[in-house]
Coordinates of C-alpha atoms in Angstrom, one line a residue:
Chain A
M1 CA -0.2 -0.4 0.1
S2 CA 0.5 3.5 -0.7
K3 CA 2.2 5.6 2.2
A4 CA 2.5 9.3 2.8
I5 CA 3.0 12.3 5.0
L6 CA 0.6 14.3 7.1
Y7 CA 1.9 17.9 8.3
D8 CA -0.6 19.3 10.3
A9 CA 0.9 23.2 11.1
T10 CA -1.1 23.3 13.9
M11 CA 0.3 21.0 16.0
C12 CA 3.9 21.9 14.8
I13 CA 5.8 24.1 17.8
G14 CA 9.0 24.6 15.6
C15 CA 11.3 23.0 17.6
K16 CA 13.1 22.0 13.8
Q17 CA 13.8 18.0 15.1
C18 CA 12.5 16.7 11.6
E19 CA 15.3 19.0 9.9
G20 CA 17.6 17.4 12.2
A21 CA 16.4 13.6 11.2
C22 CA 16.5 14.6 7.9
A23 CA 20.1 15.9 7.9
Q24 CA 21.2 12.7 10.0
Q25 CA 19.5 10.7 8.1
N26 CA 20.7 12.1 4.4
K27 CA 24.5 12.4 5.9
L28 CA 24.3 16.0 5.8
P29 CA 25.7 18.7 8.2
Y30 CA 23.5 20.1 10.6
D31 CA 24.3 23.0 13.2
D32 CA 22.9 26.2 14.6
K33 CA 23.8 28.1 11.6
V34 CA 21.8 25.5 9.0
A35 CA 19.2 25.4 11.5
G36 CA 18.9 29.5 10.9
E37 CA 19.0 28.9 6.9
A38 CA 15.1 29.4 6.2
I39 CA 15.2 28.3 2.8
Q40 CA 15.8 24.7 1.0
S41 CA 19.1 24.0 -0.4
E42 CA 21.6 21.3 -1.7
H43 CA 22.1 20.4 2.3
K44 CA 18.7 21.1 3.5
Y45 CA 15.9 18.8 2.1
T46 CA 13.0 20.0 4.3
V47 CA 12.8 23.6 6.5
V48 CA 10.3 24.7 8.7
L49 CA 9.3 28.5 8.1
T50 CA 8.0 30.8 10.9
Q51 CA 5.7 33.3 10.4
N52 CA 4.5 34.9 13.7
D53 CA 4.3 32.1 15.9
K54 CA 3.0 30.2 12.8
Y55 CA 5.0 27.5 11.1
M56 CA 5.0 25.3 7.8
R57 CA 7.0 22.8 6.5
R58 CA 8.2 22.6 3.2
L59 CA 8.9 19.1 1.7
C60 CA 8.8 17.2 -1.8
Q61 CA 5.2 16.8 -1.9
H62 CA 5.8 13.3 -3.6
C63 CA 3.9 13.9 -6.5
N64 CA 1.6 10.7 -7.7
E65 CA 2.4 11.4 -11.4
P66 CA 5.6 13.7 -10.7
A67 CA 6.5 16.5 -13.6
C68 CA 10.4 15.1 -12.5
A69 CA 10.2 11.7 -13.5
S70 CA 8.3 12.8 -16.6
V71 CA 10.6 15.3 -17.6
C72 CA 14.1 13.6 -17.0
P73 CA 15.4 12.4 -20.1
V74 CA 17.2 9.5 -18.8
G75 CA 14.4 8.6 -16.5
A76 CA 16.2 9.3 -13.5
F77 CA 13.5 10.0 -11.1
H78 CA 10.5 7.6 -10.6
K79 CA 7.6 7.0 -8.1
T80 CA 7.8 4.2 -6.3
K81 CA 5.1 2.0 -5.1
E82 CA 5.3 2.7 -1.5
G83 CA 4.9 7.1 -2.4
P84 CA 8.4 7.9 -2.1
V85 CA 9.9 9.4 -5.8
V86 CA 13.3 8.9 -5.9
Y87 CA 16.5 9.9 -8.1
D88 CA 19.4 7.8 -9.6
V89 CA 22.3 9.7 -9.1
W90 CA 23.8 7.8 -11.5
K91 CA 21.7 8.1 -14.5
C92 CA 21.8 12.1 -14.0
I93 CA 23.0 14.6 -17.2
G94 CA 22.8 17.4 -15.2
C95 CA 20.0 19.2 -17.1
R96 CA 18.1 21.0 -14.3
Y97 CA 14.7 20.2 -16.4
C98 CA 13.2 18.6 -12.7
M99 CA 14.2 22.1 -11.4
M100 CA 11.8 23.7 -13.9
A101 CA 9.0 21.6 -14.1
C102 CA 8.7 21.4 -10.2
A103 CA 5.3 23.3 -9.6
F104 CA 6.6 22.8 -5.8
S105 CA 10.5 24.0 -7.0
Q106 CA 11.5 21.1 -4.7
P107 CA 14.6 19.8 -6.8
K108 CA 17.8 21.8 -5.6
Y109 CA 21.1 21.6 -7.3
E110 CA 25.0 20.8 -5.9
W111 CA 26.2 24.6 -7.7
G112 CA 29.3 24.3 -6.2
K113 CA 30.6 20.9 -7.0
L114 CA 32.1 19.2 -10.5
N115 CA 30.2 16.7 -10.5
P116 CA 26.5 17.7 -9.1
R117 CA 23.5 15.9 -8.1
V118 CA 19.9 17.2 -7.7
T119 CA 18.8 16.9 -4.2
K120 CA 15.4 16.4 -2.5
C121 CA 13.3 15.1 -0.3
I122 CA 13.1 11.3 -1.1
M123 CA 10.9 10.4 2.0
C124 CA 13.7 7.9 3.0
P125 CA 13.0 5.3 0.8
D126 CA 15.2 2.3 3.0
R127 CA 13.3 3.0 6.1
V128 CA 10.1 3.3 3.9
Q129 CA 10.5 0.1 2.3
A130 CA 11.8 -2.0 5.6
G131 CA 8.0 -0.5 7.3
K132 CA 10.0 1.8 9.4
P133 CA 8.2 6.1 9.4
T134 CA 10.6 8.6 7.7
A135 CA 12.9 10.0 10.3
C136 CA 11.0 13.6 10.4
A137 CA 8.0 11.9 11.3
E138 CA 9.9 9.6 13.9
A139 CA 11.7 12.7 15.3
C140 CA 8.1 15.0 15.6
P141 CA 7.5 15.3 19.2
T142 CA 4.0 16.5 18.9
G143 CA 2.9 14.4 16.0
A144 CA 2.8 17.2 13.8
T145 CA 4.7 15.3 10.9
K146 CA 2.6 11.8 11.0
F147 CA 3.9 8.8 8.5
G148 CA 1.0 6.6 7.5
E149 CA -1.0 4.7 5.1
R150 CA -2.0 7.4 2.3
D151 CA -5.8 6.4 2.6
D152 CA -5.6 6.7 6.5
L153 CA -4.3 10.0 6.7
I154 CA -6.1 11.2 3.9
A155 CA -9.3 10.0 6.3
E156 CA -7.3 11.8 9.2
A157 CA -7.3 15.1 7.7
K158 CA -10.7 15.2 6.6
D159 CA -11.8 14.5 9.9
R160 CA -9.6 16.8 11.5
L161 CA -11.2 19.8 9.0
K162 CA -14.4 18.7 10.0
Q163 CA -13.7 18.8 13.4
N164 CA -12.2 22.0 13.7
P165 CA -13.7 23.8 10.8
T166 CA -12.8 27.4 12.2
T167 CA -9.3 26.4 13.0
Y168 CA -8.2 25.4 9.4
V169 CA -7.9 26.8 6.7
N170 CA -10.6 24.4 4.7
K171 CA -8.0 22.2 2.5
I172 CA -5.7 19.7 2.5
Y173 CA -3.2 20.5 0.6
G174 CA -2.0 17.7 -1.6
L175 CA -5.0 15.9 -1.9
N176 CA -6.0 16.4 -5.4
E177 CA -3.1 19.1 -6.6
V178 CA -1.5 18.5 -9.8
G179 CA -3.6 14.7 -9.2
G180 CA -2.5 14.1 -5.9
T181 CA 0.4 13.7 -3.7
S182 CA 1.8 11.7 -0.9
V183 CA 2.1 14.5 1.1
F184 CA -0.6 16.4 2.7
L185 CA -0.5 20.0 4.5
L186 CA -2.9 21.2 6.9
S187 CA -2.5 25.1 8.0
S188 CA -4.3 27.4 9.4
V189 CA -3.2 30.4 7.5
P190 CA -3.2 30.2 3.9
F191 CA -0.5 28.5 2.2
E192 CA 0.7 30.9 -0.3
Q193 CA 2.2 33.0 2.8
Y194 CA 4.6 30.5 2.8
G195 CA 5.8 30.7 -0.6
L196 CA 4.2 27.6 -1.7
P197 CA 2.2 27.8 -5.2
K198 CA -1.1 29.3 -5.3
L199 CA -4.2 26.7 -5.4
E200 CA -5.7 28.3 -8.2
K201 CA -2.4 28.5 -10.3
L202 CA -1.7 24.7 -9.5
G203 CA -5.1 23.0 -10.8
D204 CA -5.5 19.0 -10.3
T205 CA -4.5 18.5 -14.1
P206 CA -1.5 16.1 -13.6
L207 CA 1.4 18.4 -15.0
P208 CA 2.7 15.5 -17.5
E209 CA -0.4 15.5 -19.1
Y210 CA 0.2 19.3 -20.3
T211 CA 3.4 17.7 -22.4
G212 CA 1.6 14.4 -23.2
R213 CA -0.7 16.1 -25.0
V214 CA 1.5 16.7 -27.6
M215 CA 3.7 13.8 -27.2
E216 CA 1.4 11.6 -28.1
M217 CA 0.3 13.0 -31.6
M218 CA 4.1 12.1 -32.4
P219 CA 3.4 8.7 -33.2
D220 CA 0.7 9.3 -35.9
F221 CA 2.3 12.5 -37.3
I222 CA 5.8 11.2 -38.1
P223 CA 4.6 8.8 -40.6
L224 CA 2.1 11.4 -41.9
W225 CA 4.7 14.6 -42.7
A226 CA 6.8 11.8 -43.8
L227 CA 4.6 10.7 -46.4
V228 CA 3.5 14.3 -47.2
L229 CA 7.4 15.0 -47.8
G230 CA 7.6 12.1 -49.8
G231 CA 4.9 12.6 -51.7
V232 CA 5.9 15.7 -52.7
Y233 CA 9.4 15.1 -53.5
W234 CA 7.6 12.1 -55.9
V235 CA 5.8 14.7 -57.5
S236 CA 8.0 17.5 -58.3
N237 CA 10.7 15.4 -59.2
R238 CA 8.5 13.4 -62.2
R239 CA 7.3 16.8 -63.3
A240 CA 10.9 17.7 -63.5
E241 CA 11.8 14.3 -65.4
V242 CA 8.8 15.0 -67.0
A243 CA 9.6 18.2 -68.1
E244 CA 13.4 17.2 -69.4
V245 CA 11.8 15.0 -71.8
E246 CA 9.6 17.0 -73.3
A247 CA 12.0 20.1 -73.8
E248 CA 14.1 16.9 -75.3
E249 CA 11.6 16.1 -77.4
R250 CA 10.9 19.7 -78.5
A251 CA 14.8 19.8 -79.3
L252 CA 14.2 17.0 -81.5
R253 CA 11.3 18.4 -83.5
G254 CA 13.0 22.1 -84.0
G255 CA 16.1 20.2 -85.1
K256 CA 14.1 18.3 -87.8
Chain B
M1 CA 49.6 46.8 -39.3
T2 CA 51.0 43.3 -39.2
I3 CA 51.9 40.8 -36.1
M4 CA 54.3 38.3 -36.7
G5 CA 52.9 37.9 -40.6
V6 CA 49.2 38.6 -39.3
K7 CA 47.4 41.1 -40.6
V8 CA 45.6 43.5 -37.6
T9 CA 41.7 44.3 -38.3
F10 CA 39.5 45.2 -35.5
W11 CA 38.0 41.9 -36.1
R12 CA 40.6 39.8 -35.6
V13 CA 41.2 41.7 -32.3
V14 CA 37.4 41.5 -31.2
F15 CA 38.0 37.6 -31.6
V16 CA 41.1 37.1 -30.1
V17 CA 39.9 39.3 -27.0
I18 CA 36.6 37.1 -27.1
M19 CA 38.6 33.8 -26.6
V20 CA 41.2 34.7 -24.3
L21 CA 38.1 35.9 -22.0
G22 CA 35.8 32.5 -23.0
I23 CA 38.7 30.3 -22.7
Y24 CA 39.3 31.6 -19.4
S25 CA 35.6 31.0 -18.1
T26 CA 35.9 27.7 -19.5
Y27 CA 38.6 27.0 -17.2
V28 CA 36.6 28.4 -14.5
R29 CA 33.8 26.3 -15.5
Y30 CA 35.5 22.8 -15.3
L31 CA 37.8 23.4 -12.7
Q32 CA 35.4 25.3 -9.7
G33 CA 31.6 24.4 -11.2
L34 CA 28.2 26.1 -12.7
G35 CA 28.0 28.0 -9.6
A36 CA 31.1 29.8 -9.9
V37 CA 30.6 30.7 -13.8
S38 CA 27.2 31.4 -13.7
N39 CA 24.6 33.3 -12.2
M40 CA 22.5 30.4 -12.1
T41 CA 20.7 29.8 -8.9
D42 CA 18.1 27.1 -7.0
Q43 CA 15.4 29.1 -8.3
F44 CA 16.5 29.9 -12.5
P45 CA 18.4 26.6 -13.0
W46 CA 17.8 27.3 -16.5
G47 CA 20.0 30.7 -17.6
L48 CA 21.7 32.3 -20.7
W49 CA 23.1 29.3 -22.0
I50 CA 20.1 27.1 -22.2
G51 CA 17.7 30.4 -23.2
F52 CA 20.5 31.7 -26.0
D53 CA 22.6 28.8 -26.8
C54 CA 20.4 26.3 -27.2
L55 CA 16.8 27.8 -28.1
C56 CA 18.2 30.6 -29.9
G57 CA 21.0 28.5 -31.5
I58 CA 18.9 25.9 -33.2
M59 CA 16.2 28.5 -34.0
L60 CA 19.0 30.7 -36.1
A61 CA 20.1 27.1 -38.0
A62 CA 16.4 26.8 -39.0
G63 CA 17.6 28.1 -42.3
G64 CA 18.9 24.3 -43.5
F65 CA 16.0 22.2 -43.4
M66 CA 14.2 25.1 -45.1
V67 CA 16.2 25.8 -48.2
T68 CA 17.1 22.5 -48.6
G69 CA 13.6 21.4 -48.5
A70 CA 12.6 23.5 -51.1
V71 CA 15.4 23.2 -53.6
Y72 CA 15.3 19.3 -53.2
I73 CA 11.5 18.1 -52.6
F74 CA 9.9 21.1 -53.6
H75 CA 12.3 21.7 -56.5
V76 CA 12.9 25.4 -56.5
E77 CA 15.6 25.3 -58.4
R78 CA 16.6 29.4 -58.0
L79 CA 17.8 28.4 -54.4
H80 CA 20.0 26.2 -55.4
C81 CA 23.1 28.7 -55.4
I82 CA 22.2 28.9 -51.5
V83 CA 21.9 25.7 -50.5
R84 CA 25.4 25.1 -49.8
S85 CA 26.2 27.7 -47.4
T86 CA 22.9 27.0 -45.9
V87 CA 23.4 23.6 -44.8
L88 CA 26.9 25.2 -43.8
T89 CA 25.3 27.3 -41.1
A90 CA 22.9 24.6 -40.2
F91 CA 25.4 22.2 -39.5
L92 CA 27.8 24.9 -37.2
G93 CA 24.9 25.9 -35.8
Y94 CA 24.2 22.0 -34.4
V95 CA 27.5 21.3 -33.8
L96 CA 27.8 24.6 -31.4
F97 CA 24.6 23.8 -29.9
I98 CA 26.1 20.3 -28.6
V99 CA 29.1 22.5 -27.4
G100 CA 27.1 24.6 -25.7
L101 CA 25.3 21.9 -24.0
L102 CA 28.6 20.3 -22.7
Y103 CA 28.6 23.7 -20.9
D104 CA 25.6 24.1 -19.4
L105 CA 24.8 20.1 -18.2
G106 CA 26.1 19.7 -14.9
R107 CA 27.6 16.1 -15.8
P108 CA 28.4 16.5 -19.5
W109 CA 30.6 13.4 -19.6
F110 CA 26.9 11.5 -19.1
I111 CA 25.6 12.8 -22.1
W112 CA 25.2 9.7 -23.6
H113 CA 23.1 8.3 -21.0
Q114 CA 20.2 9.5 -22.7
M115 CA 20.8 6.6 -25.8
I116 CA 20.6 4.2 -23.0
Y117 CA 18.2 5.3 -20.5
M118 CA 15.7 6.5 -22.4
N119 CA 12.6 8.2 -21.1
F120 CA 10.0 8.3 -23.8
H121 CA 7.6 11.1 -21.9
S122 CA 10.5 13.4 -21.7
V123 CA 10.4 16.2 -24.6
M124 CA 13.8 16.5 -23.7
F125 CA 14.7 13.0 -24.6
E126 CA 12.9 13.8 -27.9
V127 CA 14.9 17.2 -28.6
G128 CA 18.0 15.4 -27.8
M129 CA 17.4 12.4 -29.9
C130 CA 16.6 14.2 -32.4
V131 CA 19.3 17.0 -32.8
M132 CA 21.4 14.2 -32.5
T133 CA 20.0 12.5 -35.4
Y134 CA 19.9 15.6 -37.8
T135 CA 23.2 16.3 -36.6
T136 CA 24.7 13.2 -38.5
V137 CA 21.8 13.9 -41.3
L138 CA 23.2 17.4 -41.9
F139 CA 26.7 15.9 -41.4
F140 CA 26.2 13.8 -44.6
E141 CA 24.7 16.7 -46.1
F142 CA 27.4 18.8 -45.6
L143 CA 29.8 15.9 -46.5
P144 CA 30.1 16.3 -50.5
N145 CA 31.6 19.9 -50.1
V146 CA 34.8 17.9 -48.0
L147 CA 34.7 15.2 -50.9
E148 CA 34.7 17.8 -53.9
R149 CA 37.5 19.3 -52.8
F150 CA 39.5 16.3 -52.5
N151 CA 37.6 14.7 -55.9
L152 CA 36.1 11.4 -54.0
Q153 CA 34.0 10.8 -56.9
A154 CA 32.7 7.4 -55.8
P155 CA 31.3 8.9 -52.3
I156 CA 30.0 11.5 -54.0
R157 CA 28.0 9.3 -56.0
W158 CA 26.6 7.6 -52.6
V159 CA 25.7 10.6 -51.0
K160 CA 23.6 11.8 -54.2
K161 CA 21.7 8.9 -54.3
V162 CA 20.9 9.0 -50.5
Y163 CA 20.3 12.7 -51.1
P164 CA 16.8 12.7 -50.8
V165 CA 16.1 10.4 -48.1
L166 CA 18.4 12.6 -46.3
I167 CA 16.4 15.6 -46.8
I168 CA 13.1 14.3 -46.0
L169 CA 14.9 12.9 -42.9
G170 CA 16.2 16.4 -42.2
I171 CA 12.7 18.0 -42.2
L172 CA 10.9 15.4 -40.6
L173 CA 13.6 15.7 -37.6
S174 CA 13.9 19.6 -37.5
T175 CA 9.9 19.8 -37.8
L176 CA 9.9 17.5 -34.6
H177 CA 12.6 19.4 -32.5
Q178 CA 12.2 22.3 -33.5
S179 CA 8.7 22.4 -32.1
S180 CA 9.3 20.4 -29.3
L181 CA 11.8 22.9 -28.1
G182 CA 8.2 25.1 -27.3
S183 CA 6.9 21.9 -26.0
L184 CA 9.7 22.0 -23.1
F185 CA 7.8 24.9 -21.2
L186 CA 4.4 23.5 -21.4
I187 CA 4.9 21.7 -18.3
F188 CA 5.1 24.5 -15.7
P189 CA 2.3 27.0 -17.0
E190 CA 2.2 28.3 -13.2
K191 CA 5.2 29.1 -13.2
M192 CA 5.0 31.5 -16.7
H193 CA 3.6 34.7 -17.0
P194 CA 0.7 34.4 -19.8
F195 CA 2.3 36.7 -22.0
W196 CA 4.5 33.5 -23.5
S197 CA 2.8 30.6 -21.3
T198 CA 0.5 29.6 -24.1
P199 CA -0.5 25.9 -25.0
A200 CA 0.3 26.6 -28.8
L201 CA 4.0 27.3 -27.6
P202 CA 5.1 24.2 -30.0
F203 CA 3.3 25.7 -33.1
F204 CA 5.0 29.2 -32.3
F205 CA 8.4 27.9 -31.6
F206 CA 8.1 26.2 -35.1
L207 CA 7.2 29.0 -37.0
S208 CA 9.6 31.2 -35.5
A209 CA 12.3 28.8 -36.8
M210 CA 11.0 29.2 -40.1
A211 CA 11.0 33.4 -39.9
C212 CA 14.7 33.0 -38.8
G213 CA 15.8 30.3 -40.9
L214 CA 14.6 32.5 -43.9
A215 CA 15.5 35.8 -41.8
M216 CA 19.1 34.2 -41.4
T217 CA 19.6 33.0 -44.9
I218 CA 19.1 36.3 -46.0
F219 CA 22.0 37.7 -43.4
E220 CA 24.6 35.1 -43.9
S221 CA 24.3 35.5 -47.7
T222 CA 24.5 39.2 -47.5
L223 CA 27.2 38.9 -44.7
S224 CA 29.3 36.4 -47.0
S225 CA 29.1 38.3 -50.1
R226 CA 30.3 41.0 -48.6
A227 CA 32.7 39.7 -46.4
F228 CA 34.5 37.3 -49.5
G229 CA 33.6 39.6 -52.4
L230 CA 30.8 36.9 -53.8
G231 CA 28.4 37.8 -56.2
L232 CA 25.0 36.7 -55.2
E233 CA 21.9 37.0 -57.0
R234 CA 19.8 39.8 -55.8
S235 CA 16.5 38.2 -57.4
V236 CA 17.1 34.9 -55.0
L237 CA 17.4 37.5 -51.5
T238 CA 14.2 39.8 -53.2
E239 CA 12.3 36.0 -53.1
L240 CA 13.4 35.3 -49.6
G241 CA 12.6 38.6 -48.2
G242 CA 8.8 38.0 -49.7
A243 CA 8.8 34.7 -48.2
L244 CA 9.8 36.0 -44.7
Y245 CA 7.2 38.6 -45.1
I246 CA 4.5 36.1 -45.7
V247 CA 5.6 33.9 -43.1
L248 CA 6.0 37.0 -40.3
L249 CA 2.8 38.2 -41.2
V250 CA 1.1 34.7 -40.2
I251 CA 2.7 34.3 -37.3
A252 CA 1.6 37.9 -36.3
L253 CA -1.7 37.3 -36.9
L254 CA -2.0 34.1 -34.6
R255 CA 0.3 35.7 -32.2
F256 CA -2.5 38.1 -31.5
Q257 CA -5.1 35.7 -32.2
D258 CA -3.5 33.4 -29.5
F259 CA -3.6 36.6 -26.9
W260 CA -7.2 37.2 -27.8
H261 CA -8.4 33.6 -27.1
R262 CA -6.3 33.6 -23.9
K263 CA -8.1 37.0 -23.0
I264 CA -5.1 38.9 -22.0
F265 CA -5.0 41.1 -25.6
M266 CA -6.2 44.3 -23.7
T267 CA -3.3 43.3 -20.7
I268 CA -0.4 43.8 -23.9
F269 CA -1.1 47.3 -24.1
Q270 CA -0.5 48.1 -20.3
P271 CA 2.9 49.0 -19.1
S272 CA 4.1 46.6 -16.6
Y273 CA 7.4 45.2 -16.6
E274 CA 6.9 42.1 -19.0
A275 CA 4.9 44.2 -21.2
Y276 CA 8.4 46.3 -22.0
F277 CA 10.3 42.9 -22.8
L278 CA 6.9 42.0 -24.9
W279 CA 7.0 45.6 -27.0
A280 CA 10.7 44.8 -27.8
E281 CA 10.3 41.7 -29.0
L282 CA 6.8 42.5 -31.2
I283 CA 8.3 45.1 -32.4
M284 CA 11.3 43.8 -33.4
C285 CA 9.6 40.7 -34.7
F286 CA 6.6 42.2 -36.5
V287 CA 6.1 45.7 -37.0
I288 CA 9.5 46.8 -38.5
P289 CA 10.6 43.8 -41.2
I290 CA 6.4 43.9 -41.9
I291 CA 6.6 47.3 -42.5
M292 CA 10.1 47.5 -44.2
L293 CA 9.2 44.2 -45.8
S294 CA 5.8 45.4 -47.7
F295 CA 7.9 47.8 -49.6
K296 CA 9.0 46.0 -52.9
A297 CA 12.0 48.7 -52.9
V298 CA 13.0 47.3 -49.3
R299 CA 13.3 44.0 -50.7
K300 CA 14.8 44.5 -53.9
S301 CA 17.9 46.7 -51.9
P302 CA 20.1 44.2 -50.6
T303 CA 21.2 46.8 -47.4
L304 CA 17.4 47.0 -46.4
L305 CA 16.4 43.6 -46.6
Y306 CA 19.6 43.2 -44.1
I307 CA 18.3 45.3 -41.7
A308 CA 14.9 43.7 -41.9
S309 CA 15.9 40.3 -41.2
L310 CA 18.6 41.2 -38.5
S311 CA 15.5 42.7 -37.1
T312 CA 13.8 39.4 -37.2
I313 CA 16.6 37.2 -36.0
L314 CA 17.0 39.7 -33.2
G315 CA 13.2 40.1 -32.3
F316 CA 12.8 36.3 -32.5
V317 CA 16.0 35.7 -30.3
T318 CA 14.1 38.5 -27.9
N319 CA 11.4 36.2 -28.0
R320 CA 12.7 33.1 -26.6
L321 CA 15.1 34.8 -24.0
N322 CA 11.7 35.9 -22.6
V323 CA 10.1 32.9 -23.1
A324 CA 13.2 31.2 -21.1
M325 CA 13.9 33.9 -18.8
T326 CA 11.6 37.0 -18.5
S327 CA 8.2 34.7 -17.8
M328 CA 9.6 33.1 -14.8
E329 CA 11.2 36.3 -13.1
T330 CA 7.5 37.0 -11.2
W331 CA 7.1 34.0 -10.3
V332 CA 10.3 33.4 -9.0
G333 CA 10.4 36.9 -7.2
H334 CA 14.0 38.4 -8.6
H335 CA 15.8 39.0 -11.8
Y336 CA 18.3 37.1 -13.6
L337 CA 21.4 38.4 -15.1
P338 CA 23.7 36.4 -16.8
K339 CA 27.2 36.5 -15.6
W340 CA 29.8 38.0 -17.6
T341 CA 31.9 34.8 -17.6
E342 CA 28.2 33.0 -18.7
V343 CA 28.0 36.0 -21.4
S344 CA 31.9 35.4 -22.5
I345 CA 31.4 31.8 -23.3
T346 CA 28.0 32.6 -25.0
L347 CA 30.2 35.1 -27.4
M348 CA 33.2 32.6 -27.5
I349 CA 30.4 30.0 -29.0
C350 CA 29.2 32.9 -31.7
A351 CA 32.7 33.5 -32.3
M352 CA 33.7 29.7 -33.1
G353 CA 30.7 29.7 -35.8
F354 CA 31.6 32.9 -37.6
F355 CA 35.5 31.2 -37.5
C356 CA 34.6 27.9 -38.6
F357 CA 32.5 29.6 -41.3
S358 CA 35.1 31.6 -43.1
I359 CA 37.4 28.6 -42.7
A360 CA 35.0 27.2 -44.6
V361 CA 34.2 29.1 -47.6
N362 CA 37.9 29.3 -47.9
F363 CA 38.7 25.9 -48.0
L364 CA 35.5 24.1 -49.5
P365 CA 33.4 24.9 -52.5
I366 CA 30.7 26.3 -50.3
F367 CA 30.2 28.9 -52.9
E368 CA 31.4 27.7 -56.4
N369 CA 28.1 26.3 -57.5
E370 CA 27.2 30.0 -58.6
H371 CA 29.2 29.9 -61.3
D372 CA 27.3 27.3 -62.8
E373 CA 24.0 29.3 -62.5
K374 CA 22.2 29.9 -66.2
H375 CA 22.0 33.4 -64.9
A376 CA 24.5 36.3 -65.5
P377 CA 25.2 37.2 -62.0
A378 CA 23.7 40.1 -61.2
P379 CA 25.7 43.0 -59.8
L380 CA 28.0 42.4 -57.1
I381 CA 26.6 43.8 -53.6
P382 CA 29.6 46.3 -52.6
I383 CA 32.9 44.8 -50.4
S384 CA 32.6 46.6 -47.4
E385 CA 35.7 47.2 -45.1
Q386 CA 34.3 45.0 -42.4
A387 CA 36.1 41.9 -43.8
T388 CA 36.1 39.0 -41.8
L389 CA 38.7 37.1 -39.4
V390 CA 40.4 35.1 -42.8
H391 CA 41.4 37.2 -45.3

């Protein structure tokens, strides 16, 4: 069954334990300086943002139909059946199309390195496969970040919205956005305030469909266009041949 | 003035300066990485190299498939005299595109991965494969020049036999990847400014490649006939100018229709940061060249035709830079300006293009076909001072 993460901003106390656990899990440096950085980067896959005592966590949304996986020319990203969208560094050629395509601007780049990698939250695939929660969910002291079955978490999020309709913005961010994701966010303040893409801009269409519509025309287009060009070539070539023969005949008759 | 037997001209000095700066930037790129050499960031992962070297480079090389198609598929024999130079331009354009890609890719040493780890859903994969195949096709289209130079008759006959297949393949591949460069931008409509984010982007990319193919052919024919003192038939250029006029009218019509259908027709006239860039683009793409080319006198004057085609080229270059860069700035929240090292690498690649072109023209029979033309050569276009790098 597919797993997911539910983050409830109203339960978050901004302790940044998830950031530290994430860094440890991914063998990244973590100290007070990194903790102070309020931006995701190649050494910070998740961040807890603070605004007037309210918090919001940013991490890869793990889309059901990920744009990054769709655009990658070498297929370095793929969605696993457990839910995580993972990255095979050994395939990557460094075109950075994934970074352009991601609606949530999650993939980051090792700009300073000579053999750079794309980095992002990969939802601890080893732990998930072993049946354990992600590092961030395990570290969370309040249960604001919760790991579990996707369906169960959706039901729980809906329940929370129903129980406390005045507390929350009436939206499970990630439920249907860009075709649904494996990370759900609940908040008491509009998500846009934390730099998340505006809901009306995102829509529910899976992003790969936009290019898919064009790409699926190719198998019909290629033979047709080749046939048309070949036909035109045949006709114009034939016309030139006929004209040449006629000119010869005219010359012969004229010469008589 | 001469140094070590080489005559020093203005353009040669410029060339040397560009090359020296470019080589320094190359050193920085491959020893310190992309971050040190460019202003690209996590927010702006594609910069000048994708915007100009790739998107514009491919667009400007479109003359190759258009002129070869017209001559070999539609039998427009009048254009025969410019086939070789446009094929040369296209071949160089694609090779330099690949050179540009080797700078831009984070792991250029794995560029061959896309031949084994194929992702058929990826537009980038399709573009990559098309460009690779088409560069090979262009190599064979260009090969007769080299074979003739060394008078190798047998291989010339082999290439001549498959020429129609090569040409058709070339048009097919060009149609695909020229439009697919536009499809690259379809997957993030939410990030782009509405001026440039349209589902019709693939069509506009193909059409602008057609316009630029023609404009570039005029530009490059005029320039090389000036530089090398060759006689070019004015009637051919006039005809290309006429074709460019029609293509531009069609694009302009479709472009404004697109604005209309997406209900932003009025907003394009309201001043805004993006609107200034859009105006610059529209004026250079459409207003200047369409007004100019509508006069027969302009189409008949090499200098004015040259200016009109230059305006078209600059206009569509602005268009592609707008698509790739300007349209993202509002979403990202800050501006992107290329670092000088980024610009110097782009300039070096362009300079290499000019240099290779002049070398090829000097050593290969690129312009020799003209003398076999039936018509007597029209008056030469005056040889200007601003000659070239070689001779």
